[in-house]
Short mmCIF file of C-alpha atoms in Angstrom, two decimals:
data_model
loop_
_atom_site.label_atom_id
_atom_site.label_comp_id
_atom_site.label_asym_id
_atom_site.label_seq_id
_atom_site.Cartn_x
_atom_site.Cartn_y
_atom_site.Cartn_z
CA UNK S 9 109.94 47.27 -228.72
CA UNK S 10 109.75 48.21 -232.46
CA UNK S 11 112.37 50.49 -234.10
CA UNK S 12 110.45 53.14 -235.24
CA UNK S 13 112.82 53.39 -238.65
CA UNK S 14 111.37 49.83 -239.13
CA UNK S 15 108.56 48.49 -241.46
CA UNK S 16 105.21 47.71 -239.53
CA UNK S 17 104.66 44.24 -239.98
CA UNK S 18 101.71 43.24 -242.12
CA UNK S 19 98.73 40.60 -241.56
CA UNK S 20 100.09 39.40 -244.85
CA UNK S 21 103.96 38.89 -243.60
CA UNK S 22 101.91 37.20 -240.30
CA UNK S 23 100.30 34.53 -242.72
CA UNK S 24 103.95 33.89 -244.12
CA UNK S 25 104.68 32.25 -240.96
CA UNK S 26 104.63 28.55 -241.44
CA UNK S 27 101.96 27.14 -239.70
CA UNK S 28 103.81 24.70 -237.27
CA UNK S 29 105.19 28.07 -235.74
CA UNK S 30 102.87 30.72 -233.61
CA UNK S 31 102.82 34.15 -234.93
CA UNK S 32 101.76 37.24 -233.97
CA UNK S 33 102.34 40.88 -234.02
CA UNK S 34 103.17 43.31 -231.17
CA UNK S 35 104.14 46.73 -230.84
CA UNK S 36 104.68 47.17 -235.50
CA UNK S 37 106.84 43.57 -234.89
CA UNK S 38 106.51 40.34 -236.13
CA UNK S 39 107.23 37.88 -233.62
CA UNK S 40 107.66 33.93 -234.10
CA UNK S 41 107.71 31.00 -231.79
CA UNK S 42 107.70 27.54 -232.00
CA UNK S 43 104.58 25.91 -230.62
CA UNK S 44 104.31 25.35 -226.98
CA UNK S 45 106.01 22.10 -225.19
CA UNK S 46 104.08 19.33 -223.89
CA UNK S 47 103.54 20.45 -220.29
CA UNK S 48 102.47 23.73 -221.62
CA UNK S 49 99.73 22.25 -223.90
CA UNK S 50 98.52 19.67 -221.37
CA UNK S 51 98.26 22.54 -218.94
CA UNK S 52 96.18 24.54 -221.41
CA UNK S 53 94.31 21.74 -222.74
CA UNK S 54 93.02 20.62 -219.69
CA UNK S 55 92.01 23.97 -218.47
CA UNK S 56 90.16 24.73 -221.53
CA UNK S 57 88.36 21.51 -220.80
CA UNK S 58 86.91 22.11 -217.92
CA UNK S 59 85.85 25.57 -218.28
CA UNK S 60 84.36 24.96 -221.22
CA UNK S 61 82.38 21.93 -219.48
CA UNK S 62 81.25 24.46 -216.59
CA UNK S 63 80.86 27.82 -218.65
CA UNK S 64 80.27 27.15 -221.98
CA UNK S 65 78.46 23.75 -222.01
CA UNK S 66 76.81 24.25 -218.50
CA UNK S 67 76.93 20.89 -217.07
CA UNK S 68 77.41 21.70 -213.24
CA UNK S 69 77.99 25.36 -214.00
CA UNK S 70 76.33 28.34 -215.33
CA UNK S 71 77.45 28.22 -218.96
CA UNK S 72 77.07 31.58 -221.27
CA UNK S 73 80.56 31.94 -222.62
CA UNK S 74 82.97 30.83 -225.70
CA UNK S 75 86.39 28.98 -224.08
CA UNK S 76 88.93 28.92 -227.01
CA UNK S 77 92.37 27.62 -227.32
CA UNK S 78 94.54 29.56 -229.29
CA UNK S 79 92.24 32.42 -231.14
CA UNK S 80 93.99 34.52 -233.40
CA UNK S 81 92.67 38.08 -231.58
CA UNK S 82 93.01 41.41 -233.99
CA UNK S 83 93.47 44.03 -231.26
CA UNK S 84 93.27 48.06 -231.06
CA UNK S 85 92.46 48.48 -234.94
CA UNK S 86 94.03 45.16 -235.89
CA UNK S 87 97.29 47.05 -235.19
CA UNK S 88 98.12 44.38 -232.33
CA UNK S 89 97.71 40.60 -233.35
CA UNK S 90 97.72 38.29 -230.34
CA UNK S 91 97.74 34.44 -229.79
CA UNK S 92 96.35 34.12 -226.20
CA UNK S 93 96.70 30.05 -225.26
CA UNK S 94 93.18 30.56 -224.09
CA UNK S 95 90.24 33.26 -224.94
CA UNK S 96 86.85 33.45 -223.53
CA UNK S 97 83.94 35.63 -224.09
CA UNK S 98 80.76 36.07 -222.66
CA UNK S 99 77.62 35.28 -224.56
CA UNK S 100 76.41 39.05 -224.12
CA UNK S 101 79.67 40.25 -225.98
CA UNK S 102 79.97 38.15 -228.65
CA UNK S 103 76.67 36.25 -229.28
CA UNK S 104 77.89 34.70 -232.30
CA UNK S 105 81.47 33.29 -233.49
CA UNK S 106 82.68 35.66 -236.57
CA UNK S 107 83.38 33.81 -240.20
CA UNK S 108 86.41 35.11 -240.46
CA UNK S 109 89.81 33.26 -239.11
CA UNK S 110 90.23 35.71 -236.33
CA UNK S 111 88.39 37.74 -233.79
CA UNK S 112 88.22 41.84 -233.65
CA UNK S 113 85.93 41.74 -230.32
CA UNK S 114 88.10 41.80 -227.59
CA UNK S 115 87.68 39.00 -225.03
CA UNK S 116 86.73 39.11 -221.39
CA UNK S 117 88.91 36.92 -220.42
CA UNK S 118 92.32 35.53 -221.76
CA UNK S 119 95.35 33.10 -220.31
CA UNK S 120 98.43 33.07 -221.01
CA UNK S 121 100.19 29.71 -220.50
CA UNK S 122 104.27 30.72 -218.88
CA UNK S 123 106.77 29.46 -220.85
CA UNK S 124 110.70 30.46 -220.46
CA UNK S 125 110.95 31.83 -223.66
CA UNK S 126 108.10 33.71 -223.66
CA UNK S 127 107.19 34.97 -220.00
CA UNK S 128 108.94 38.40 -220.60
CA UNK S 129 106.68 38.95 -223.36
CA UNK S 130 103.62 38.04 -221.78
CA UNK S 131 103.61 40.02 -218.54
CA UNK S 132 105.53 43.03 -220.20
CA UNK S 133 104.26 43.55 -223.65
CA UNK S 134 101.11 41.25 -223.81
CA UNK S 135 99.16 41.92 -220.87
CA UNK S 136 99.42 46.07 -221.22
CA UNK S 137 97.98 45.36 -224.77
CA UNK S 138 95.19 43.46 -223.33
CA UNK S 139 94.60 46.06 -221.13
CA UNK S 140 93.97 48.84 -223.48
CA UNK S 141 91.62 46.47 -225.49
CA UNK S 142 89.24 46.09 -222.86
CA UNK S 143 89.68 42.70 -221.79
CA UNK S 144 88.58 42.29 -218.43
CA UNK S 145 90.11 39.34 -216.84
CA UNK S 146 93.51 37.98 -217.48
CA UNK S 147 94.93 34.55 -215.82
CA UNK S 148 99.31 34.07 -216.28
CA UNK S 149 99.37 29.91 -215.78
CA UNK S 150 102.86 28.97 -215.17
CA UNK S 151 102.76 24.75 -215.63
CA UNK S 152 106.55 24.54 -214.25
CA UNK S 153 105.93 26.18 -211.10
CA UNK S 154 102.56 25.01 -210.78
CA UNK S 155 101.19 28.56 -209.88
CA UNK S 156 98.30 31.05 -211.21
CA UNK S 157 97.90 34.49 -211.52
CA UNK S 158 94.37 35.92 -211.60
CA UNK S 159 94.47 39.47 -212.64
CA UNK S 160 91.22 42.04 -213.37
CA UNK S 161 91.43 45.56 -215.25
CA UNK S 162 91.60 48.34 -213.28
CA UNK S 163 91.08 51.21 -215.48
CA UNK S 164 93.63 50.43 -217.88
CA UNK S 165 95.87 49.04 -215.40
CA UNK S 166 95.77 44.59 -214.10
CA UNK S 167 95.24 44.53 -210.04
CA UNK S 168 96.36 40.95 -209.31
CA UNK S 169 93.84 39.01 -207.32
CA UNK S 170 95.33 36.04 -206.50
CA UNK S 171 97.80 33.52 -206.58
CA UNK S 172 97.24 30.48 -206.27
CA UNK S 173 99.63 27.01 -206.22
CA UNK S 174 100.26 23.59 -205.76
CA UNK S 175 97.01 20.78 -205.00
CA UNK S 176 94.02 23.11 -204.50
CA UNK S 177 89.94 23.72 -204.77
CA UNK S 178 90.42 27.87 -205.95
CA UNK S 179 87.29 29.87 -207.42
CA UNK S 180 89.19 32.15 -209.89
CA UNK S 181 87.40 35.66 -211.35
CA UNK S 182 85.79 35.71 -213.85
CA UNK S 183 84.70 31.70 -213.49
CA UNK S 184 84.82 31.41 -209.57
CA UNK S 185 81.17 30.93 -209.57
CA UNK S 186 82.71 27.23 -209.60
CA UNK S 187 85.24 25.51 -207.48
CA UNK S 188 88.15 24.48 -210.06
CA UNK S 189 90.80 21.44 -208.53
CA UNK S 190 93.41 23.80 -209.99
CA UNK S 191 96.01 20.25 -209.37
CA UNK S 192 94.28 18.15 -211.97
CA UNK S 193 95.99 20.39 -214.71
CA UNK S 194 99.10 18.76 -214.13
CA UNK S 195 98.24 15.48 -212.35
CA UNK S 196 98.29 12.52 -215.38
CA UNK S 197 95.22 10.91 -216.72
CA UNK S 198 93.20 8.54 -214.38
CA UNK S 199 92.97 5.04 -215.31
CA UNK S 200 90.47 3.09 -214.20
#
């Protein structure tokens, strides 16, 4: 957490950041990470594909929502500044994408991509934040261990759902009006 004694950091010390490195602000605190590793992007990437296929495009699904990879999300008051690895939002709350570079609506759903540098942040200091903004769904994707957690707000509190592993069909809140082959996120391409 943020030593109180300590200057808030700015949206202004945020665009300092180089841009090959992910910044964002939690709890008054600038915090800086190097982008993701492969595994981690393929795992994202991938996901972000199909959902946006099934819910946003609507080819073999019902469509409605935004599926974005890596929004830059301006939280309770902009005082939070969050880089989920994905972000969607239904139709009905946001009909339109905003013309500025980030996003003050929160999002209904986000996913966080595990990685071993940045897992403690995530479930500890991340996903309470999400909470008290009102976003509704939450997914944890861990591409090492193959696993995902599907999480929806309680109150201001995440119930987890499910987990789910391995090779498998799964229908996952908020999107399990569709089977997703949860395996293909980390199987390689198909050649034909």
């Amino acid at each position: 957490m943020a030593d109180p004694a300590r200057k808030r950091a700015t949206y202004a010390d945020l665009c300092a950041v180089p841009p090959h490195l992910v910044a964002e602000i939690i709890g008054g605190e600038l915090r800086v990470h190097a982008r993701p590793a492969p595994r981690h992007i393929n795992a994202a990437s991938v996901l972000g594909s199909r959902l946006g296929r099934t819910f946003r495009d609507g080819d073999d699904g019902p469509g409605g929502w935004w599926i974005l990879d890596e929004p830059e999300l301006h939280l309770i008051g902009g005082e939070e500044i969050l880089v989920p690895d994905l972000a969607g939002w239904r139709v009905s709350t946001m009909p339109e994408l905003p013309d500025k570079a980030y996003f003050e609506t929160a999002p209904d759903w986000i996913c966080e991509v595990l990685s071993p540098s940045t897992e403690a942040e995530d479930r500890s200091e991340k996903m309470p934040i999400y909470a008290a903004a009102g976003v509704s769904h939450a997914w944890l994707l861990n591409p090492v261990l193959q696993t995902l957690e599907v999480y929806r707000r309680e109150s201001q509190r995440w119930l987890l759902l499910a987990t789910h592993r391995g090779d498998a069909l799964i229908r996952a809140e908020p999107f399990d009006a569709v089977e997703l082959d949860f395996g293909a996120l980390f199987r390689p391409p198909t050649v034909r």
